[in-house]
Amino acid sequence: MTGVPRPSVSWLKDGQPLAPNDRVFTSVEPDNTVSIMIAQPGPIDAGKYTAIAVNPSGQDTTTTQLYVNTPLETTPKEPMHEALGVAPSFLRAPLVLPPPHEIHGTTIEPTGVFYASEGLPVKLEVQVHGIPEPNVSWFCNERPVRPDFKHKILSLPESVHCLTLEAPLANADSGTYRCVASNSVGVKELIFPVKIQPKVQVVPVPPKFIRKPAPSITTTVSQPILLEATFKGTPTPVISWHKDGKLVPPTETPSNRIQILTDTNKTTLSIAEVTPEDVGTWQCLASSTAGTATFRTKINLEVPKPVSVESQKVLFTPKKRTSVTGPSDSPYPEIRQAPKSVEIVEGNTARFSTMVVGNPQPIVNWYINGIRVQPTLPLEGRLEEARESIYFDGLLHHLELRQCRQEESGVVTVEALRADVPEEVSRLEPNAIATASANLKILPAPGKIPQLRPVQKRFEEVPSMEEPVPAGPTMKPPTFTTVLHTVTATAGQSAV
């Protein structure tokens, strides 16, 4: 028979419902073959048999006539199936059984292999017949199968017996299975191979965006905008969209103005009509067990052109950004005020300040000529106060370098890192690090006279001061116009 969905089958005998009993068995094979079996039929079994197949789409019937021939000579005696019983036989098996005329002896070996997948439950089901009711036992590779947490053995109505493997393994559970049905009359065994196919080993590949929008998009109010990206990764990553660090749930898009669509390797975010509320940083995050990938696009609104020089000056007058503008909601660091270059005399203190915002507060590091400042360790291992000092006053981050030396002239760099992820992740993720630099120029102290050696050499070349020098109207002996005085100086500061 055929039919979708698979039809249910019932039987009639002479127009009346036929109920299976210990002699009459009905079955539907896996290949949709419908059959009825009558053990040792007698005159009472003769009649018209009808099979009815029914599903929601309709029904169909087929009818056959059974005639039972009575032996010419009969002697009153007990029916054989009651006196001697009936040897076990298999009516249904996991594989298609061969025709009865091809079955010889007590062993049945269907052709083919029963395939199953590793890790998924496997059900091996048989239906047996025999009088008295046969006992059924299972073997795998000649070893008896015992009920445990992995193997379930059940006896169901209509002489159906089932062996279930809860989580089979490719190596341990593949092999030759044998089902033995036995009673006082005889034994029948069913032998068939089972192949548990191993799971396909998937090599994880971190997510990666193959195509993504521009980092910045400028548009006008009420215009549509589309952010589209393609990605790859194994397993398939989960895609989420965020605005200024906050998740944008696809279900919370009022009036369908904002729509998020994602399929196997493509995701899109569309805004039907841009409003000022849409201005900000939009982020797409792809994550899986193999890793994460992200990109950001900043949406800006086009500024109207100024109508006069005066309005242009007002529009573009820069304003100093302070905490009054409000803290940042984004976890990505932003340097709102970069440190300024410093020119200072040797021995004095150089100070650098910067404003860094982010939520949470970013991690800030300072570098002098590429060397990270470590303020907690004494300079050169000496037990003295560190010359470098780093601190945060609640608004600005500061670096102080005391007793500056000329060889420390160079570049001072401030680095801000995202604080809600490990440092190694920040250094690999775009936009998770912000840097700014300033120059440090240290001038020699006024009291430092590096020319003493050349001056001494010049004096060695002139005649000795003891030799008489001719006097003349244009020559005068040396005289100090300002004499030296006692000076009190602070340690580490220049003395003149």
CSV table of C-alpha atoms in Angstrom, one decimal:
chain,number,residue,atom,x,y,z
A,1,MET,CA,0.0,0.0,0.0
A,2,THR,CA,1.0,3.7,-0.3
A,3,GLY,CA,-0.3,6.9,1.2
A,4,VAL,CA,0.9,10.1,2.9
A,5,PRO,CA,0.7,10.1,5.9
A,6,ARG,CA,1.1,6.4,6.3
A,7,PRO,CA,-2.3,4.8,6.5
A,8,SER,CA,-3.6,2.7,9.4
A,9,VAL,CA,-4.9,-0.7,8.5
A,10,SER,CA,-7.8,-2.8,9.9
A,11,TRP,CA,-9.3,-6.1,8.9
A,12,LEU,CA,-12.8,-7.5,8.4
A,13,LYS,CA,-14.0,-11.1,8.1
A,14,ASP,CA,-17.3,-11.5,6.4
A,15,GLY,CA,-18.0,-7.8,7.0
A,16,GLN,CA,-17.3,-8.0,10.8
A,17,PRO,CA,-14.2,-6.5,12.5
A,18,LEU,CA,-11.5,-9.1,12.9
A,19,ALA,CA,-9.6,-9.2,16.2
A,20,PRO,CA,-6.1,-10.8,16.2
A,21,ASN,CA,-5.8,-13.8,18.6
A,22,ASP,CA,-3.3,-16.6,19.3
A,23,ARG,CA,-3.8,-18.0,15.8
A,24,VAL,CA,-4.5,-14.9,13.7
A,25,PHE,CA,-1.8,-12.3,13.2
A,26,THR,CA,-1.8,-9.1,11.2
A,27,SER,CA,1.2,-6.9,10.4
A,28,VAL,CA,2.4,-4.0,8.3
A,29,GLU,CA,6.0,-4.3,7.2
A,30,PRO,CA,8.5,-1.4,6.9
A,31,ASP,CA,8.0,-1.5,3.1
A,32,ASN,CA,4.2,-1.0,3.7
A,33,THR,CA,3.4,-4.6,2.9
A,34,VAL,CA,0.1,-5.6,4.7
A,35,SER,CA,-0.3,-9.2,5.6
A,36,ILE,CA,-2.5,-11.6,7.7
A,37,MET,CA,-1.3,-14.9,9.0
A,38,ILE,CA,-3.6,-17.7,10.2
A,39,ALA,CA,-1.8,-20.5,12.1
A,40,GLN,CA,-3.2,-24.0,11.2
A,41,PRO,CA,-6.5,-22.7,9.6
A,42,GLY,CA,-9.7,-24.7,10.0
A,43,PRO,CA,-13.1,-24.6,8.4
A,44,ILE,CA,-14.1,-21.9,10.8
A,45,ASP,CA,-11.5,-19.6,9.3
A,46,ALA,CA,-12.9,-19.8,5.8
A,47,GLY,CA,-14.6,-16.6,4.5
A,48,LYS,CA,-14.1,-13.2,2.9
A,49,TYR,CA,-11.2,-11.1,4.4
A,50,THR,CA,-11.1,-7.3,3.7
A,51,ALA,CA,-8.1,-5.0,4.5
A,52,ILE,CA,-9.0,-1.3,5.0
A,53,ALA,CA,-6.3,1.4,4.7
A,54,VAL,CA,-7.3,4.8,6.1
A,55,ASN,CA,-5.5,8.2,6.4
A,56,PRO,CA,-6.9,11.8,6.6
A,57,SER,CA,-7.0,12.0,2.8
A,58,GLY,CA,-9.3,9.0,2.3
A,59,GLN,CA,-9.4,5.2,2.4
A,60,ASP,CA,-9.0,2.2,0.2
A,61,THR,CA,-10.0,-1.5,0.6
A,62,THR,CA,-8.9,-4.9,-0.9
A,63,THR,CA,-10.7,-8.2,-0.4
A,64,THR,CA,-9.8,-11.8,-0.8
A,65,GLN,CA,-11.6,-15.1,-0.2
A,66,LEU,CA,-10.1,-17.9,1.9
A,67,TYR,CA,-11.1,-21.5,1.3
A,68,VAL,CA,-10.1,-24.3,3.7
A,69,ASN,CA,-9.9,-27.8,2.4
A,70,THR,CA,-11.0,-30.5,4.8
A,71,PRO,CA,-9.1,-33.9,4.7
A,72,LEU,CA,-11.2,-36.8,3.3
A,73,GLU,CA,-10.6,-38.9,6.3
A,74,THR,CA,-10.7,-37.3,9.7
A,75,THR,CA,-10.5,-38.8,13.1
A,76,PRO,CA,-11.8,-37.0,16.1
A,77,LYS,CA,-8.8,-35.7,17.9
A,78,GLU,CA,-7.5,-32.5,19.6
A,79,PRO,CA,-6.4,-29.7,17.3
A,80,MET,CA,-2.6,-30.0,16.8
A,81,HIS,CA,-1.9,-26.5,17.9
A,82,GLU,CA,-3.5,-27.2,21.3
A,83,ALA,CA,-2.1,-30.7,21.8
A,84,LEU,CA,1.5,-30.1,20.5
A,85,GLY,CA,1.8,-26.3,20.3
A,86,VAL,CA,3.4,-24.2,17.6
A,87,ALA,CA,7.1,-23.6,17.1
A,88,PRO,CA,8.3,-20.0,17.2
A,89,SER,CA,8.4,-18.0,14.0
A,90,PHE,CA,9.2,-14.4,13.2
A,91,LEU,CA,6.5,-12.2,11.7
A,92,ARG,CA,8.4,-9.0,11.7
A,93,ALA,CA,12.1,-7.9,12.0
A,94,PRO,CA,14.3,-4.8,11.7
A,95,LEU,CA,15.1,-6.0,8.1
A,96,VAL,CA,12.7,-7.4,5.5
A,97,LEU,CA,12.2,-11.1,6.1
A,98,PRO,CA,12.7,-13.5,3.2
A,99,PRO,CA,9.6,-15.3,1.8
A,100,PRO,CA,8.5,-18.3,3.9
A,101,HIS,CA,9.5,-20.8,1.1
A,102,GLU,CA,13.0,-19.5,1.3
A,103,ILE,CA,13.4,-20.1,5.0
A,104,HIS,CA,14.9,-23.4,5.9
A,105,GLY,CA,16.0,-24.7,9.2
A,106,THR,CA,15.8,-22.7,12.5
A,107,THR,CA,18.0,-19.7,11.4
A,108,ILE,CA,16.8,-16.7,9.4
A,109,GLU,CA,19.3,-14.3,7.9
A,110,PRO,CA,17.7,-11.3,6.1
A,111,THR,CA,19.8,-9.6,3.4
A,112,GLY,CA,21.1,-6.1,4.0
A,113,VAL,CA,22.5,-4.1,6.9
A,114,PHE,CA,20.7,-2.2,9.6
A,115,TYR,CA,22.3,1.3,9.7
A,116,ALA,CA,22.1,3.7,12.6
A,117,SER,CA,23.9,6.9,13.8
A,118,GLU,CA,26.3,7.1,16.7
A,119,GLY,CA,24.8,8.8,19.7
A,120,LEU,CA,21.1,8.5,18.6
A,121,PRO,CA,18.7,6.0,20.1
A,122,VAL,CA,18.3,2.8,18.0
A,123,LYS,CA,15.3,0.5,18.3
A,124,LEU,CA,15.5,-3.1,17.1
A,125,GLU,CA,11.9,-4.6,17.0
A,126,VAL,CA,10.6,-8.1,16.2
A,127,GLN,CA,7.2,-9.8,16.3
A,128,VAL,CA,7.1,-13.5,17.0
A,129,HIS,CA,4.5,-16.2,17.1
A,130,GLY,CA,4.4,-19.5,18.9
A,131,ILE,CA,2.3,-21.6,21.2
A,132,PRO,CA,3.1,-21.4,24.0
A,133,GLU,CA,4.3,-17.8,23.9
A,134,PRO,CA,8.1,-17.9,23.1
A,135,ASN,CA,10.8,-16.5,25.2
A,136,VAL,CA,13.0,-13.9,23.4
A,137,SER,CA,16.6,-13.2,24.2
A,138,TRP,CA,19.2,-10.9,22.5
A,139,PHE,CA,22.9,-11.3,21.7
A,140,CYS,CA,25.5,-8.9,20.2
A,141,ASN,CA,28.6,-10.5,18.8
A,142,GLU,CA,27.7,-13.7,20.6
A,143,ARG,CA,27.5,-11.9,24.0
A,144,PRO,CA,24.2,-11.9,25.8
A,145,VAL,CA,22.6,-8.4,26.0
A,146,ARG,CA,21.5,-7.5,29.6
A,147,PRO,CA,19.2,-4.7,30.5
A,148,ASP,CA,21.2,-1.7,31.9
A,149,PHE,CA,21.4,2.1,31.5
A,150,LYS,CA,22.3,1.7,27.9
A,151,HIS,CA,20.3,-1.3,26.8
A,152,LYS,CA,16.5,-1.5,27.3
A,153,ILE,CA,14.6,-4.7,26.6
A,154,LEU,CA,10.8,-4.5,26.4
A,155,SER,CA,8.0,-7.0,25.7
A,156,LEU,CA,5.0,-5.2,24.1
A,157,PRO,CA,1.5,-6.4,23.2
A,158,GLU,CA,0.9,-8.7,20.2
A,159,SER,CA,4.1,-10.6,20.9
A,160,VAL,CA,6.3,-7.6,20.0
A,161,HIS,CA,9.8,-7.5,21.5
A,162,CYS,CA,12.1,-4.5,21.4
A,163,LEU,CA,15.8,-3.9,22.1
A,164,THR,CA,16.7,-0.2,22.4
A,165,LEU,CA,20.2,1.2,22.4
A,166,GLU,CA,20.0,4.6,24.1
A,167,ALA,CA,23.4,6.0,22.9
A,168,PRO,CA,25.2,3.5,20.7
A,169,LEU,CA,28.9,3.8,19.9
A,170,ALA,CA,30.4,3.0,16.5
A,171,ASN,CA,33.0,0.5,17.8
A,172,ALA,CA,31.2,-1.0,20.8
A,173,ASP,CA,27.7,-1.5,19.4
A,174,SER,CA,28.4,-2.4,15.7
A,175,GLY,CA,28.4,-6.1,14.8
A,176,THR,CA,26.1,-9.2,14.4
A,177,TYR,CA,22.9,-9.2,16.4
A,178,ARG,CA,21.0,-12.4,17.1
A,179,CYS,CA,17.4,-12.6,18.4
A,180,VAL,CA,16.5,-16.1,19.7
A,181,ALA,CA,12.8,-17.1,20.2
A,182,SER,CA,12.2,-20.4,22.0
A,183,ASN,CA,9.4,-22.4,23.5
A,184,SER,CA,8.7,-26.0,24.4
A,185,VAL,CA,8.1,-26.9,20.8
A,186,GLY,CA,11.2,-25.4,19.1
A,187,VAL,CA,13.7,-22.6,18.6
A,188,LYS,CA,14.0,-19.9,15.9
A,189,GLU,CA,16.7,-17.4,15.6
A,190,LEU,CA,17.1,-14.2,13.6
A,191,ILE,CA,20.6,-13.0,12.7
A,192,PHE,CA,21.3,-9.6,11.1
A,193,PRO,CA,24.2,-7.1,11.0
A,194,VAL,CA,24.0,-3.7,12.6
A,195,LYS,CA,26.4,-0.8,11.5
A,196,ILE,CA,26.6,2.2,13.8
A,197,GLN,CA,28.0,5.0,11.7
A,198,PRO,CA,30.4,7.3,13.6
A,199,LYS,CA,29.7,11.0,14.0
A,200,VAL,CA,31.2,13.3,11.5
A,201,GLN,CA,34.1,15.1,13.1
A,202,VAL,CA,33.6,18.8,12.6
A,203,VAL,CA,36.7,21.0,12.7
A,204,PRO,CA,35.7,24.3,14.4
A,205,VAL,CA,36.4,27.5,12.5
A,206,PRO,CA,36.1,30.9,14.2
A,207,PRO,CA,33.5,33.2,12.9
A,208,LYS,CA,34.6,35.8,10.3
A,209,PHE,CA,32.8,38.5,8.4
A,210,ILE,CA,33.5,38.2,4.6
A,211,ARG,CA,31.6,41.4,3.6
A,212,LYS,CA,30.5,44.2,5.9
A,213,PRO,CA,29.3,47.8,5.7
A,214,ALA,CA,31.5,50.9,5.8
A,215,PRO,CA,32.7,52.0,9.2
A,216,SER,CA,30.8,55.2,8.9
A,217,ILE,CA,27.6,56.1,7.0
A,218,THR,CA,26.1,59.6,6.7
A,219,THR,CA,22.5,60.0,5.7
A,220,THR,CA,19.5,62.4,6.2
A,221,VAL,CA,16.4,62.2,8.3
A,222,SER,CA,13.6,60.0,6.9
A,223,GLN,CA,15.9,58.2,4.5
A,224,PRO,CA,16.1,54.3,4.5
A,225,ILE,CA,19.4,52.6,5.4
A,226,LEU,CA,20.6,49.0,5.0
A,227,LEU,CA,23.4,47.3,6.9
A,228,GLU,CA,24.3,44.0,5.3
A,229,ALA,CA,27.0,41.5,6.0
A,230,THR,CA,28.0,38.0,5.1
A,231,PHE,CA,29.9,35.7,7.4
A,232,LYS,CA,31.3,32.2,7.8
A,233,GLY,CA,32.3,29.8,10.6
A,234,THR,CA,31.9,26.3,12.0
A,235,PRO,CA,29.7,25.7,13.8
A,236,THR,CA,27.3,28.3,12.3
A,237,PRO,CA,27.7,31.4,14.6
A,238,VAL,CA,24.8,33.1,16.4
A,239,ILE,CA,24.3,36.7,15.2
A,240,SER,CA,23.2,39.6,17.3
A,241,TRP,CA,22.9,43.3,16.7
A,242,HIS,CA,23.7,46.1,19.2
A,243,LYS,CA,23.4,49.9,19.3
A,244,ASP,CA,25.8,51.8,21.5
A,245,GLY,CA,26.5,48.6,23.4
A,246,LYS,CA,22.8,47.6,24.0
A,247,LEU,CA,21.3,44.5,22.4
A,248,VAL,CA,18.6,45.2,19.7
A,249,PRO,CA,16.1,42.3,20.1
A,250,PRO,CA,14.5,41.4,16.7
A,251,THR,CA,11.1,41.2,18.4
A,252,GLU,CA,11.3,44.8,19.7
A,253,THR,CA,11.1,46.7,16.4
A,254,PRO,CA,8.1,49.0,16.7
A,255,SER,CA,6.0,49.2,13.5
A,256,ASN,CA,8.6,47.2,11.7
A,257,ARG,CA,10.7,50.4,11.2
A,258,ILE,CA,13.8,48.4,12.1
A,259,GLN,CA,14.0,44.8,10.8
A,260,ILE,CA,16.7,42.2,11.4
A,261,LEU,CA,17.0,39.2,9.1
A,262,THR,CA,19.6,36.4,9.4
A,263,ASP,CA,20.0,33.2,7.4
A,264,THR,CA,22.8,30.6,7.0
A,265,ASN,CA,25.6,33.1,6.1
A,266,LYS,CA,24.0,36.5,5.7
A,267,THR,CA,22.5,39.1,8.1
A,268,THR,CA,20.8,42.4,7.4
A,269,LEU,CA,19.6,45.3,9.5
A,270,SER,CA,17.3,47.7,7.8
A,271,ILE,CA,15.9,51.0,9.0
A,272,ALA,CA,12.9,52.2,7.0
A,273,GLU,CA,13.2,55.9,8.0
A,274,VAL,CA,16.2,57.2,9.9
A,275,THR,CA,15.5,59.4,12.9
A,276,PRO,CA,17.9,61.3,15.2
A,277,GLU,CA,17.5,58.4,17.7
A,278,ASP,CA,19.2,56.1,15.2
A,279,VAL,CA,22.5,58.1,15.3
A,280,GLY,CA,25.2,56.1,17.0
A,281,THR,CA,27.4,53.1,16.7
A,282,TRP,CA,25.7,49.9,15.4
A,283,GLN,CA,27.6,46.7,16.1
A,284,CYS,CA,27.1,43.2,14.7
A,285,LEU,CA,28.5,40.3,16.8
A,286,ALA,CA,29.0,36.7,15.5
A,287,SER,CA,29.7,34.2,18.2
A,288,SER,CA,30.1,30.4,18.5
A,289,THR,CA,32.0,27.9,20.5
A,290,ALA,CA,35.0,28.5,18.1
A,291,GLY,CA,35.2,32.2,18.8
A,292,THR,CA,33.7,35.6,18.1
A,293,ALA,CA,33.9,38.3,15.3
A,294,THR,CA,32.4,41.8,15.2
A,295,PHE,CA,32.2,44.9,13.2
A,296,ARG,CA,30.9,48.4,13.8
A,297,THR,CA,29.2,51.0,11.7
A,298,LYS,CA,28.6,54.6,12.9
A,299,ILE,CA,25.4,56.2,11.5
A,300,ASN,CA,25.6,60.0,11.3
A,301,LEU,CA,23.0,62.6,10.2
A,302,GLU,CA,24.1,65.1,7.5
A,303,VAL,CA,24.6,68.6,9.0
A,304,PRO,CA,22.7,71.3,7.0
A,305,LYS,CA,25.0,73.8,5.2
A,306,PRO,CA,25.4,77.1,7.0
A,307,VAL,CA,23.6,80.1,5.4
A,308,SER,CA,26.1,82.7,6.5
A,309,VAL,CA,29.6,83.2,7.7
A,310,GLU,CA,28.4,84.0,11.2
A,311,SER,CA,26.3,80.9,11.5
A,312,GLN,CA,29.2,78.8,10.2
A,313,LYS,CA,31.4,80.2,12.9
A,314,VAL,CA,28.9,79.3,15.5
A,315,LEU,CA,28.3,75.9,14.1
A,316,PHE,CA,31.9,74.8,14.0
A,317,THR,CA,33.3,76.5,17.1
A,318,PRO,CA,35.0,73.7,19.0
A,319,LYS,CA,34.0,73.1,22.5
A,320,LYS,CA,36.0,71.4,25.2
A,321,ARG,CA,34.5,68.0,26.0
A,322,THR,CA,34.3,67.3,29.7
A,323,SER,CA,32.3,64.9,31.8
A,324,VAL,CA,29.4,67.4,31.5
A,325,THR,CA,28.7,65.8,28.1
A,326,GLY,CA,27.8,62.6,29.9
A,327,PRO,CA,29.5,59.3,30.3
A,328,SER,CA,29.9,56.9,27.4
A,329,ASP,CA,27.4,54.0,27.3
A,330,SER,CA,29.8,52.0,25.0
A,331,PRO,CA,32.3,49.5,26.4
A,332,TYR,CA,34.8,50.7,23.7
A,333,PRO,CA,37.3,53.3,25.0
A,334,GLU,CA,37.4,56.9,23.6
A,335,ILE,CA,40.1,59.4,24.3
A,336,ARG,CA,38.2,62.7,24.4
A,337,GLN,CA,41.2,64.8,25.5
A,338,ALA,CA,44.7,63.8,24.3
A,339,PRO,CA,47.8,64.6,26.3
A,340,LYS,CA,49.7,67.8,25.3
A,341,SER,CA,53.4,68.0,24.4
A,342,VAL,CA,55.7,69.2,27.2
A,343,GLU,CA,59.0,71.2,27.0
A,344,ILE,CA,60.7,71.4,30.3
A,345,VAL,CA,64.2,72.0,31.9
A,346,GLU,CA,66.1,69.0,33.1
A,347,GLY,CA,65.5,68.2,36.8
A,348,ASN,CA,61.9,69.5,36.8
A,349,THR,CA,58.7,67.5,36.8
A,350,ALA,CA,56.8,66.8,33.5
A,351,ARG,CA,53.0,66.3,33.7
A,352,PHE,CA,50.7,64.7,31.1
A,353,SER,CA,46.9,64.5,31.4
A,354,THR,CA,44.2,62.8,29.3
A,355,MET,CA,40.5,62.2,29.4
A,356,VAL,CA,39.3,58.6,28.6
A,357,VAL,CA,35.7,57.5,28.7
A,358,GLY,CA,34.0,54.1,28.4
A,359,ASN,CA,31.6,51.9,30.3
A,360,PRO,CA,33.1,50.2,32.3
A,361,GLN,CA,36.0,52.6,32.9
A,362,PRO,CA,38.8,51.6,30.4
A,363,ILE,CA,42.2,50.3,31.5
A,364,VAL,CA,44.8,53.1,31.0
A,365,ASN,CA,48.6,52.4,30.4
A,366,TRP,CA,51.4,55.0,29.8
A,367,TYR,CA,54.5,54.5,27.7
A,368,ILE,CA,57.7,56.6,27.5
A,369,ASN,CA,59.6,55.9,24.3
A,370,GLY,CA,57.8,52.6,23.9
A,371,ILE,CA,58.6,51.4,27.4
A,372,ARG,CA,55.6,50.8,29.7
A,373,VAL,CA,55.6,52.9,32.9
A,374,GLN,CA,55.7,50.7,36.0
A,375,PRO,CA,55.2,53.1,38.9
A,376,THR,CA,55.1,50.5,41.6
A,377,LEU,CA,58.8,49.6,41.3
A,378,PRO,CA,61.7,51.8,42.5
A,379,LEU,CA,63.8,53.2,39.7
A,380,GLU,CA,66.8,51.0,38.9
A,381,GLY,CA,66.1,48.8,41.9
A,382,ARG,CA,67.0,51.5,44.5
A,383,LEU,CA,65.0,51.8,47.6
A,384,GLU,CA,63.7,55.3,46.8
A,385,GLU,CA,60.5,56.8,45.7
A,386,ALA,CA,59.5,56.0,42.1
A,387,ARG,CA,60.1,58.9,39.7
A,388,GLU,CA,57.0,57.9,37.7
A,389,SER,CA,53.6,58.4,39.1
A,390,ILE,CA,50.2,57.5,37.6
A,391,TYR,CA,46.8,58.4,39.1
A,392,PHE,CA,43.2,59.1,38.2
A,393,ASP,CA,41.3,62.0,39.8
A,394,GLY,CA,37.8,60.9,38.7
A,395,LEU,CA,37.9,62.9,35.5
A,396,LEU,CA,41.4,62.8,34.1
A,397,HIS,CA,44.3,60.3,34.0
A,398,HIS,CA,47.7,61.8,34.9
A,399,LEU,CA,51.3,60.8,34.4
A,400,GLU,CA,54.1,62.6,36.3
A,401,LEU,CA,57.8,62.2,35.6
A,402,ARG,CA,59.9,63.7,38.3
A,403,GLN,CA,63.6,64.9,38.0
A,404,CYS,CA,63.5,64.6,34.2
A,405,ARG,CA,66.7,63.7,32.4
A,406,GLN,CA,67.7,64.8,28.9
A,407,GLU,CA,68.0,61.2,27.7
A,408,GLU,CA,64.3,60.7,28.5
A,409,SER,CA,63.2,63.1,25.7
A,410,GLY,CA,61.0,61.4,23.2
A,411,VAL,CA,57.4,60.3,22.8
A,412,VAL,CA,54.9,59.7,25.6
A,413,THR,CA,51.9,57.5,24.6
A,414,VAL,CA,48.7,56.8,26.5
A,415,GLU,CA,46.8,53.6,25.7
A,416,ALA,CA,43.2,52.8,26.7
A,417,LEU,CA,41.9,49.3,26.6
A,418,ARG,CA,38.4,47.8,26.9
A,419,ALA,CA,37.9,46.7,30.5
A,420,ASP,CA,35.1,44.1,30.2
A,421,VAL,CA,37.2,41.5,28.3
A,422,PRO,CA,40.7,40.1,28.9
A,423,GLU,CA,43.6,42.2,27.6
A,424,GLU,CA,44.6,39.6,24.9
A,425,VAL,CA,41.0,39.8,23.5
A,426,SER,CA,41.1,43.6,23.4
A,427,ARG,CA,44.4,43.6,21.5
A,428,LEU,CA,42.8,41.4,18.8
A,429,GLU,CA,39.4,43.1,18.5
A,430,PRO,CA,39.0,46.2,16.4
A,431,ASN,CA,38.2,49.5,18.2
A,432,ALA,CA,38.9,47.9,21.6
A,433,ILE,CA,42.1,50.0,22.0
A,434,ALA,CA,42.5,53.8,21.7
A,435,THR,CA,45.9,55.6,21.8
A,436,ALA,CA,47.2,59.1,21.7
A,437,SER,CA,50.8,60.5,21.9
A,438,ALA,CA,52.6,63.7,22.9
A,439,ASN,CA,56.2,64.9,22.7
A,440,LEU,CA,58.5,65.3,25.7
A,441,LYS,CA,61.5,67.6,25.2
A,442,ILE,CA,63.9,68.1,28.1
A,443,LEU,CA,66.3,71.0,27.9
A,444,PRO,CA,69.7,71.1,29.7
A,445,ALA,CA,69.8,72.9,33.0
A,446,PRO,CA,71.3,76.4,32.8
A,447,GLY,CA,74.0,75.5,35.3
A,448,LYS,CA,75.3,72.7,33.2
A,449,ILE,CA,78.3,73.8,31.1
A,450,PRO,CA,79.4,71.1,28.7
A,451,GLN,CA,81.9,73.5,27.0
A,452,LEU,CA,84.4,73.5,29.9
A,453,ARG,CA,86.8,71.1,28.2
A,454,PRO,CA,87.1,73.1,24.9
A,455,VAL,CA,87.6,76.4,26.9
A,456,GLN,CA,90.4,74.7,28.9
A,457,LYS,CA,92.1,73.7,25.7
A,458,ARG,CA,92.0,77.3,24.4
A,459,PHE,CA,93.6,78.6,27.6
A,460,GLU,CA,96.5,76.1,27.2
A,461,GLU,CA,97.3,77.6,23.8
A,462,VAL,CA,97.7,81.2,25.2
A,463,PRO,CA,101.0,82.3,26.8
A,464,SER,CA,101.4,81.7,30.5
A,465,MET,CA,99.8,84.4,32.7
A,466,GLU,CA,103.2,84.9,34.4
A,467,GLU,CA,104.7,86.3,31.2
A,468,PRO,CA,104.6,90.1,31.0
A,469,VAL,CA,102.0,91.5,28.7
A,470,PRO,CA,102.7,94.8,27.1
A,471,ALA,CA,100.3,97.5,28.3
A,472,GLY,CA,98.6,99.8,26.0
A,473,PRO,CA,95.9,102.3,25.9
A,474,THR,CA,93.4,99.7,24.5
A,475,MET,CA,94.1,96.9,27.0
A,476,LYS,CA,92.6,96.4,30.5
A,477,PRO,CA,93.3,93.7,33.1
A,478,PRO,CA,90.4,91.3,33.9
A,479,THR,CA,88.0,92.4,36.7
A,480,PHE,CA,84.8,90.6,38.1
A,481,THR,CA,81.9,93.1,38.0
A,482,THR,CA,79.6,90.8,40.1
A,483,VAL,CA,81.1,88.6,42.8
A,484,LEU,CA,79.8,85.2,43.9
A,485,HIS,CA,77.4,84.9,46.8
A,486,THR,CA,76.4,82.0,49.0
A,487,VAL,CA,73.5,79.9,47.5
A,488,THR,CA,71.2,77.5,49.2
A,489,ALA,CA,69.7,74.9,46.8
A,490,THR,CA,67.2,72.0,47.1
A,491,ALA,CA,68.5,68.6,46.4
A,492,GLY,CA,67.7,67.5,42.8
A,493,GLN,CA,67.1,71.2,41.6
A,494,SER,CA,69.5,73.3,39.6
A,495,ALA,CA,71.9,75.7,41.5
A,496,VAL,CA,73.1,78.9,39.7
